[in-house]
Coordinates of C-alpha atoms in Angstrom, one line a residue:
M1 CA 163.6 163.5 26.3
L2 CA 161.4 162.5 29.5
A3 CA 161.3 159.0 30.9
K4 CA 159.6 157.8 34.1
V5 CA 160.2 154.9 36.2
L6 CA 158.4 153.6 39.3
S7 CA 160.3 152.9 42.5
S8 CA 159.5 153.4 46.3
A9 CA 159.8 154.9 49.3
I10 CA 159.3 152.8 52.8
V11 CA 157.2 154.9 55.3
G12 CA 157.5 153.0 58.6
L13 CA 156.6 149.3 57.7
E14 CA 154.7 150.3 54.4
A15 CA 156.1 151.4 50.9
E16 CA 155.0 154.0 49.1
V17 CA 155.4 154.3 45.2
V18 CA 158.1 156.9 43.9
S19 CA 157.6 157.9 40.4
V20 CA 161.5 158.7 39.2
E21 CA 161.4 161.3 36.4
V22 CA 164.2 162.1 34.5
D23 CA 164.5 164.7 31.6
I24 CA 167.2 165.2 29.1
V25 CA 167.7 168.3 27.4
R26 CA 170.5 170.0 25.3
G27 CA 172.5 172.2 27.5
Q28 CA 175.2 173.2 29.6
I29 CA 176.2 169.8 31.6
Y30 CA 174.2 169.8 34.7
F31 CA 172.4 167.0 37.0
A32 CA 169.7 168.1 39.3
M33 CA 167.8 166.3 41.4
V34 CA 164.7 167.2 43.3
G35 CA 161.6 165.7 45.5
L36 CA 163.3 166.1 49.1
P37 CA 166.3 163.5 48.7
D38 CA 168.5 162.8 51.2
A39 CA 172.4 162.9 51.1
A40 CA 172.6 159.2 50.1
V41 CA 170.2 160.0 47.3
R42 CA 171.6 162.8 46.6
E43 CA 175.3 160.6 45.9
S44 CA 173.4 158.1 43.6
R45 CA 174.6 160.7 40.5
D46 CA 178.0 160.0 41.2
R47 CA 177.6 156.1 41.6
V48 CA 174.7 156.1 38.6
Y49 CA 177.3 157.9 36.4
A50 CA 180.4 155.5 36.9
A51 CA 178.0 152.7 37.0
I52 CA 176.8 152.9 33.3
K53 CA 180.1 154.2 31.8
N54 CA 181.7 151.5 33.5
S55 CA 178.8 148.9 32.0
G56 CA 179.7 150.2 28.9
Y57 CA 177.0 152.6 28.3
S58 CA 177.0 156.2 27.2
F59 CA 176.3 158.7 30.4
P60 CA 174.3 161.6 28.3
L61 CA 176.6 164.8 29.0
H62 CA 173.2 167.2 28.9
R63 CA 171.4 169.1 31.3
I64 CA 169.5 166.2 33.6
T65 CA 167.1 166.8 36.1
V66 CA 165.6 163.9 38.3
N67 CA 162.5 164.8 39.9
L68 CA 161.3 162.3 42.8
A69 CA 157.7 162.6 43.0
P70 CA 156.0 163.4 45.1
A71 CA 158.1 165.9 46.5
D72 CA 156.5 166.3 49.8
L73 CA 157.9 162.5 50.6
R74 CA 161.4 162.5 52.0
K75 CA 163.4 160.3 50.3
E76 CA 166.5 158.1 52.0
G77 CA 168.9 155.5 51.2
P78 CA 170.8 154.3 48.2
A79 CA 167.7 152.1 46.8
Y80 CA 167.2 154.7 43.9
D81 CA 170.4 153.9 42.0
L82 CA 168.7 151.3 40.1
P83 CA 165.6 153.3 39.0
I84 CA 167.7 156.8 38.2
A85 CA 170.0 154.8 36.1
V86 CA 167.4 152.9 34.3
G87 CA 165.6 156.5 33.6
I88 CA 168.6 158.0 32.3
L89 CA 169.2 155.0 29.7
A90 CA 165.5 155.3 28.8
A91 CA 165.7 159.0 28.5
S92 CA 168.5 158.9 26.4
S93 CA 166.9 156.0 23.9
Q94 CA 169.4 153.4 25.3
V95 CA 166.5 151.3 26.5
W96 CA 162.9 151.0 25.4
H97 CA 160.4 152.8 27.4
E98 CA 157.3 150.4 27.0
Q99 CA 159.3 147.9 29.1
L100 CA 158.9 150.1 31.8
D101 CA 155.2 149.8 32.0
D102 CA 153.9 147.8 35.0
S103 CA 157.4 147.7 36.3
L104 CA 159.0 148.7 39.8
F105 CA 163.2 149.2 40.3
F106 CA 164.7 149.3 43.7
G107 CA 168.3 148.8 44.1
E108 CA 172.1 150.2 45.1
L109 CA 174.5 150.0 42.4
S110 CA 178.2 149.5 42.9
L111 CA 180.4 151.6 40.7
D112 CA 181.1 148.7 38.2
G113 CA 177.3 148.4 37.9
T114 CA 176.8 145.1 40.2
T115 CA 173.9 145.6 42.4
R116 CA 173.9 145.2 46.7
H117 CA 171.9 144.4 49.1
T118 CA 168.9 146.7 49.9
K119 CA 166.5 146.7 52.7
G120 CA 163.0 147.0 52.6
V121 CA 162.5 144.6 49.8
L122 CA 159.7 142.7 51.2
P123 CA 157.2 145.6 51.9
L124 CA 157.9 146.8 48.4
A125 CA 156.6 143.6 46.8
A126 CA 153.4 143.7 48.8
M127 CA 152.8 147.4 47.8
A128 CA 153.6 146.5 44.0
R129 CA 151.2 143.5 44.1
E130 CA 148.7 145.8 45.9
R131 CA 148.9 148.2 43.2
G132 CA 148.4 145.9 40.2
L133 CA 152.1 145.8 38.8
K134 CA 153.1 143.0 36.9
R135 CA 156.9 142.8 38.1
V136 CA 159.6 144.3 40.2
F137 CA 163.5 144.5 39.5
V138 CA 165.4 144.0 43.0
P139 CA 168.9 143.2 43.7
A140 CA 169.8 139.5 42.8
V141 CA 170.5 139.0 46.4
D142 CA 167.4 140.4 47.8
A143 CA 165.2 138.4 45.0
T144 CA 164.4 135.6 47.6
E145 CA 162.8 137.7 49.9
A146 CA 160.7 139.5 47.3
A147 CA 159.5 136.5 45.7
L148 CA 157.9 135.6 49.4
M149 CA 154.6 137.8 48.1
P150 CA 152.7 135.6 45.9
D151 CA 151.2 136.8 42.7
I152 CA 154.2 139.2 41.6
E153 CA 156.8 138.4 39.2
V154 CA 160.4 139.1 40.7
I155 CA 163.6 139.5 38.4
P156 CA 166.7 139.2 40.4
V157 CA 169.1 141.8 39.0
R158 CA 172.6 140.5 39.6
N159 CA 174.4 144.1 37.2
L160 CA 173.1 146.9 35.0
A161 CA 174.5 145.2 31.9
E162 CA 172.6 142.0 32.5
L163 CA 169.4 144.4 33.4
V164 CA 170.0 146.7 30.1
G165 CA 169.7 143.1 27.8
H166 CA 166.6 142.2 29.7
L167 CA 165.0 145.5 29.2
T168 CA 166.1 145.4 25.1
G169 CA 164.9 142.0 24.6
L170 CA 168.7 140.2 24.4
A171 CA 168.7 138.0 27.2
A172 CA 165.6 137.3 29.5
I173 CA 166.2 137.0 33.0
E174 CA 164.5 134.1 34.5
P175 CA 162.5 135.6 37.2
V176 CA 162.3 133.9 40.7
T177 CA 160.1 132.0 42.3
V178 CA 159.9 130.6 46.0
D179 CA 157.4 127.7 47.2
L180 CA 156.3 129.6 50.3
D181 CA 154.6 126.4 51.7
A182 CA 157.6 124.2 51.4
A183 CA 160.2 127.0 53.1
F184 CA 157.4 127.2 55.7
D185 CA 157.2 123.2 56.6
A186 CA 160.7 122.5 57.0
E187 CA 161.9 121.8 60.4
V188 CA 162.9 124.7 62.6
A189 CA 165.7 124.1 64.9
Y190 CA 166.1 125.8 68.3
T191 CA 169.2 126.8 70.1
T192 CA 168.1 125.7 73.7
D193 CA 165.6 123.0 74.2
F194 CA 163.8 123.0 77.8
A195 CA 165.4 119.3 78.2
D196 CA 168.5 120.8 78.7
I197 CA 167.4 122.8 81.9
S198 CA 168.3 120.9 85.3
G199 CA 165.4 120.9 87.9
Q200 CA 163.6 124.3 88.1
E201 CA 160.1 122.5 87.6
H202 CA 158.3 125.1 89.0
V203 CA 159.7 127.6 86.9
K204 CA 159.4 125.5 83.7
R205 CA 155.6 125.4 84.5
A206 CA 155.5 129.0 84.7
M207 CA 156.7 129.5 81.6
E208 CA 154.5 127.1 80.2
V209 CA 151.5 129.1 81.5
A210 CA 153.4 132.4 80.5
A211 CA 153.8 130.8 76.7
A212 CA 149.8 129.2 76.6
G213 CA 148.6 132.7 77.3
A214 CA 151.2 135.0 76.0
H215 CA 151.4 136.3 79.9
N216 CA 154.5 138.7 81.0
A217 CA 156.5 137.2 83.6
L218 CA 159.0 138.6 86.0
M219 CA 161.9 136.1 87.5
T220 CA 163.5 136.8 90.7
G221 CA 166.6 134.8 91.9
P222 CA 170.2 134.8 92.9
P223 CA 173.3 134.9 90.0
G224 CA 173.6 131.8 88.9
S225 CA 170.1 130.4 89.0
G226 CA 169.2 129.9 85.5
K227 CA 166.9 132.7 84.8
T228 CA 168.5 133.7 81.3
L229 CA 168.9 130.2 80.4
I230 CA 165.1 129.7 81.0
A231 CA 164.2 132.7 79.0
R232 CA 166.4 131.6 76.3
A233 CA 164.6 128.2 76.1
L234 CA 161.0 130.0 76.1
P235 CA 160.8 130.4 72.3
S236 CA 161.0 126.7 71.9
I237 CA 157.8 126.0 73.4
L238 CA 155.6 129.3 71.8
P239 CA 153.7 128.1 69.3
R240 CA 154.8 128.1 66.0
M241 CA 154.1 131.1 63.5
G242 CA 151.5 131.1 60.5
I243 CA 152.4 132.1 57.4
D244 CA 150.6 135.4 58.1
E245 CA 152.6 136.0 61.4
A246 CA 156.0 134.9 59.4
L247 CA 155.3 137.3 56.7
E248 CA 154.8 140.4 59.3
V249 CA 157.8 139.3 61.3
T250 CA 159.8 139.2 58.2
K251 CA 158.6 143.0 57.1
I252 CA 159.9 144.3 60.3
Y253 CA 163.2 142.6 59.9
S254 CA 163.4 143.8 56.0
V255 CA 162.8 147.2 57.2
A256 CA 165.1 147.2 59.6
G257 CA 167.9 145.9 57.7
M258 CA 168.3 142.9 60.0
L259 CA 167.1 140.1 57.8
P260 CA 170.0 137.5 57.1
A261 CA 170.7 137.3 53.0
E262 CA 170.2 133.2 53.9
T263 CA 167.4 133.4 55.8
P264 CA 164.5 135.0 53.8
L265 CA 162.2 134.2 55.8
I266 CA 161.7 134.2 59.3
R267 CA 160.0 131.2 60.8
T268 CA 161.2 131.1 65.0
R269 CA 159.4 133.9 66.8
P270 CA 161.7 136.6 67.5
F271 CA 163.8 136.7 71.0
R272 CA 165.1 140.1 71.4
S273 CA 167.5 140.9 75.0
P274 CA 168.7 144.4 74.9
H275 CA 171.6 145.3 77.2
H276 CA 170.2 147.8 80.0
T277 CA 172.6 150.7 78.4
I278 CA 170.2 150.6 75.4
S279 CA 169.1 154.3 74.1
Y280 CA 165.3 155.4 74.6
A281 CA 165.6 155.1 70.3
G282 CA 167.1 151.9 70.3
L283 CA 164.6 150.2 72.4
V284 CA 160.9 152.1 71.2
G285 CA 162.2 153.0 67.8
G286 CA 163.1 156.4 66.3
G287 CA 165.9 158.2 65.2
Q288 CA 166.6 161.1 62.4
W289 CA 164.8 158.8 59.9
P290 CA 162.7 156.3 62.3
R291 CA 163.6 153.0 62.7
P292 CA 162.0 149.8 64.5
G293 CA 163.3 149.6 68.0
E294 CA 164.0 146.1 70.1
I295 CA 160.1 146.3 71.3
S296 CA 159.2 146.2 67.5
L297 CA 161.9 143.7 66.5
A298 CA 160.1 141.8 69.1
H299 CA 156.9 141.4 67.7
R300 CA 155.2 137.9 67.7
G301 CA 157.9 136.9 70.1
V302 CA 159.7 137.7 73.3
L303 CA 161.1 140.9 74.7
F304 CA 163.9 139.6 77.7
L305 CA 165.4 142.5 79.9
D306 CA 167.7 140.8 82.0
E307 CA 168.9 142.7 85.2
L308 CA 165.7 144.7 85.1
P309 CA 166.2 146.9 87.6
E310 CA 169.0 148.4 85.8
F311 CA 167.1 149.9 82.8
G312 CA 166.4 153.6 82.9
E313 CA 163.2 154.7 84.9
R314 CA 162.3 156.1 81.1
L315 CA 162.9 153.0 79.5
I316 CA 160.8 150.9 82.0
E317 CA 158.1 153.5 82.1
V318 CA 157.9 153.3 78.4
L319 CA 156.8 149.9 78.6
R320 CA 153.6 150.3 79.9
Q321 CA 151.6 151.8 77.4
P322 CA 152.5 149.0 74.7
L323 CA 151.8 146.2 77.7
E324 CA 148.0 147.5 78.3
G325 CA 147.2 149.4 74.8
M326 CA 145.0 147.6 72.1
P327 CA 146.3 147.4 69.7
R328 CA 149.8 147.0 70.9
E329 CA 151.8 149.4 68.9
V330 CA 153.8 152.6 69.5
S331 CA 153.7 155.5 67.5
I332 CA 156.8 157.9 66.4
S333 CA 156.4 161.6 65.9
R334 CA 158.9 163.9 63.7
A335 CA 158.7 167.0 62.3
T336 CA 158.2 165.2 58.8
G337 CA 155.6 163.1 60.4
S338 CA 154.4 160.0 62.2
V339 CA 155.0 156.3 62.0
T340 CA 153.6 153.4 63.8
Y341 CA 155.2 149.9 64.5
P342 CA 153.7 147.2 66.2
A343 CA 154.3 145.8 69.3
S344 CA 152.7 142.6 70.7
F345 CA 155.4 140.8 72.5
M346 CA 155.9 138.8 75.9
L347 CA 157.8 141.1 78.3
I348 CA 160.2 138.6 80.1
A349 CA 161.9 140.2 82.7
A350 CA 164.9 139.0 85.3
Q351 CA 166.0 140.4 88.2
N352 CA 168.1 139.9 91.5
P353 CA 166.8 140.5 94.8
C354 CA 169.3 143.0 95.9
P355 CA 172.4 144.6 94.5
C356 CA 174.5 141.7 95.6
G357 CA 172.1 139.3 94.4
Y358 CA 172.0 137.0 97.3
Y359 CA 169.4 138.3 99.6
G360 CA 167.2 135.8 101.2
D361 CA 169.8 132.8 99.5
P362 CA 170.6 130.4 102.2
T363 CA 174.3 129.7 101.2
H364 CA 175.1 133.1 100.3
A365 CA 175.6 136.0 102.9
C366 CA 173.7 139.0 101.8
T367 CA 176.3 142.5 102.1
C368 CA 173.6 144.9 101.2
S369 CA 172.3 147.3 103.8
S370 CA 168.2 147.0 104.1
S371 CA 168.1 150.3 102.4
M372 CA 169.9 149.6 99.5
I373 CA 167.7 146.6 99.3
T374 CA 164.6 148.8 99.6
R375 CA 166.0 151.8 97.0
Y376 CA 167.4 148.8 94.5
Q377 CA 163.4 147.0 94.6
K378 CA 161.8 150.2 94.0
R379 CA 163.6 151.0 90.8
V380 CA 160.7 149.3 89.0
S381 CA 157.4 151.0 89.6
G382 CA 154.4 149.5 91.0
P383 CA 152.2 150.6 88.2
L384 CA 154.8 148.6 86.0
M385 CA 155.1 145.7 88.4
D386 CA 151.2 145.5 88.4
R387 CA 151.1 144.9 84.5
I388 CA 153.5 142.0 85.0
D389 CA 151.4 138.5 85.0
L390 CA 153.4 136.0 86.7
H391 CA 156.1 136.9 89.3
I392 CA 158.1 133.7 89.6
D393 CA 161.0 133.2 92.5
V394 CA 163.8 131.3 91.1
P395 CA 165.7 129.5 93.6
R396 CA 168.9 127.9 93.7
V397 CA 169.6 125.1 91.7
E398 CA 170.9 122.1 94.0
Y399 CA 174.0 119.7 93.2
E400 CA 171.7 116.7 92.9
K401 CA 169.7 118.0 90.1
L402 CA 172.7 119.4 88.6
S403 CA 174.8 116.5 88.4
S404 CA 171.6 114.2 87.8
S405 CA 171.9 112.2 84.0
H406 CA 168.2 112.5 84.0
R407 CA 167.0 114.9 80.9
G408 CA 163.8 116.7 81.8
E409 CA 160.9 117.1 79.3
P410 CA 161.6 118.5 76.1
S411 CA 160.3 121.6 74.1
A412 CA 158.2 119.2 71.7
A413 CA 156.0 118.1 74.0
V414 CA 155.8 121.3 76.2
R415 CA 154.7 123.0 72.7
A416 CA 152.1 120.8 72.0
R417 CA 150.5 121.6 75.1
V418 CA 151.0 125.1 74.5
E419 CA 149.5 125.0 70.7
A420 CA 146.8 123.2 71.8
A421 CA 145.6 125.6 74.7
R422 CA 146.1 128.3 71.8
Q423 CA 144.0 126.7 69.5
M424 CA 141.2 126.9 72.3
Q425 CA 141.7 130.8 72.6
A426 CA 141.7 130.9 68.8
R427 CA 138.2 129.6 68.7
R428 CA 137.1 131.5 71.7
F429 CA 138.3 135.1 69.9
A430 CA 137.3 134.2 66.7
G431 CA 135.8 137.1 64.9
T432 CA 138.0 139.5 67.5
T433 CA 141.1 141.4 67.3
L434 CA 142.1 139.4 70.5
Y435 CA 145.1 137.3 70.1
S436 CA 145.3 135.7 73.1
N437 CA 144.3 135.6 76.8
A438 CA 146.6 138.1 77.8
D439 CA 144.8 140.7 75.6
M440 CA 141.4 140.3 77.2
G441 CA 139.9 143.6 78.7
P442 CA 137.5 143.4 81.7
G443 CA 134.6 142.7 79.4
E444 CA 136.0 140.0 77.9
V445 CA 137.3 138.7 81.6
R446 CA 134.1 139.3 82.9
T447 CA 132.4 136.7 79.8
F448 CA 135.1 134.4 79.7
C449 CA 136.6 133.9 83.4
V450 CA 133.6 133.0 85.4
L451 CA 134.2 131.4 88.9
D452 CA 132.0 128.9 90.6
E453 CA 130.8 129.3 94.4
V454 CA 134.3 127.8 95.5
G455 CA 136.1 130.2 93.3
R456 CA 134.8 133.2 94.0
R457 CA 135.1 132.4 97.9
L458 CA 138.7 132.0 97.3
M459 CA 139.2 134.8 95.0
K460 CA 137.7 136.7 97.8
S461 CA 139.7 135.6 100.5
A462 CA 142.9 136.2 98.6
M463 CA 142.1 139.9 97.5
A464 CA 142.0 140.6 101.2
Q465 CA 145.4 138.7 102.3
M466 CA 147.1 139.5 99.1
G467 CA 146.0 143.2 98.8
L468 CA 145.3 142.4 95.1
S469 CA 144.5 145.8 92.8
A470 CA 141.6 145.9 90.4
R471 CA 144.4 145.4 87.5
G472 CA 145.8 142.0 90.0
F473 CA 142.5 141.0 90.0
H474 CA 141.6 140.8 86.1
R475 CA 145.1 139.1 85.9
V476 CA 144.6 136.4 88.1
L477 CA 141.3 135.4 86.5
K478 CA 143.1 135.6 83.1
I479 CA 146.3 133.3 84.0
S480 CA 143.5 131.2 85.7
R481 CA 141.6 131.0 82.2
T482 CA 145.3 129.9 80.6
I483 CA 146.1 127.2 83.1
A484 CA 142.2 125.8 82.5
D485 CA 142.9 126.1 78.5
L486 CA 146.4 124.0 79.3
A487 CA 144.2 121.5 81.3
G488 CA 141.7 121.2 78.2
C489 CA 138.9 122.5 80.7
P490 CA 136.3 125.0 79.6
E491 CA 135.4 126.2 83.0
I492 CA 137.5 127.5 85.6
G493 CA 138.2 125.3 88.6
A494 CA 139.6 126.4 92.1
A495 CA 142.8 124.4 91.5
H496 CA 143.4 126.4 88.3
L497 CA 142.8 129.7 90.6
A498 CA 145.4 128.5 93.6
E499 CA 147.8 127.8 90.8
A500 CA 147.1 131.4 89.3
L501 CA 147.0 132.8 92.9
Q502 CA 150.5 131.5 93.4
Y503 CA 151.8 133.5 90.2
R504 CA 151.2 137.1 92.3
P505 CA 153.5 138.6 95.1
R506 CA 151.5 140.3 97.9
S507 CA 150.0 143.7 97.5
Q508 CA 150.0 143.5 93.8

């Protein structure tokens, strides 16, 4: 007897329909699985056998053939346990075939028939809704995540026996629903607040400018000056994500298997801080079965690279394309095909001025030779440095500021100004694919970053004295546009341009 059950395969960040076809005929006991399954899928035959027997149902001792169609799409992971088990039960007349119409099954089974957490549930639910399916059956632990997608019925499955009872009409399982608006409107708590940062007012101002325009920034200063603390506080002043952005980020973490069970919806902007020993695949994404890397996990958030010169040259240079290209994404090609992951992130980097960290420090003597300092500073290429909008010096914090009981401006107040600036940009770029001022190309800069006569003279003088490249010229104008947005000014003034110029180093 033949039965067909719908399931799904995750390709990149999207889900594709997989038809699990089960054919049972009399003959020598045999279990064949075809359709490009990987090792975890092939092992499902043993898990499914034990789950069916331990749930109180009979496993047919005949010739069983399971086909995962389409056959040219590789299948990976244990999520096919549930649809294969349902297909075998349906083909052996232990559940009703008509109950399987317009439904999609996805989940891993334990040997006792209980379901286990399975990654990629959110894109699966999105695909099911787009294909016009009515319901999805997923592990109960993942049901809240799937229910984030509206207009699709989500059935939580705790174990195989409970599922069979639902399919046979003995005991219906109540679908899971989520009030997305209520979940999204709940208060968000941040681990680090700008008010906790002592001193460094000019650095905090630079971070405000970076947040308002989604600009990249590099902080340079001695050890212990607060670079890492300031970077970790940055998400608290970034604009709050909209529902579409939150679902987009949640989908990435769902596919990567990094979505916390107690947090089905990611509402705070990501902050990723990989160690400098990270591999190429870990940063960019990849592997035998491609997975999102750190630059995709930082999508719509912050990628913080501490001790930037310590990262390998190949890792640093690979950032050039997603920092400049539009749309901001990375493509990973393998023999089996290619996948594309989004990579729209703010790059925040930190570095010491020299190997020992104390070059130019007034209280500690530098122990590095001039050649050591030069080699250290040249580890990061000029083209990448030119793609960083704000270059910020972070000096040592004085005792008086560290010991002061005065708290600085809280992140909520800064975030309000940043959100107002982003709203101006949203109106400016309405109807385009641009997300923020940092995304502007030369054409948009020419249109939206017009200088008055005083500003033109100032820029001409700055280009001659600072050695600005063409890219540096455009970046200064984009930063000026952001500073004007923070001030609520429709036009760029000389004061806005002057502040933007102080964030560019000489010969950049």
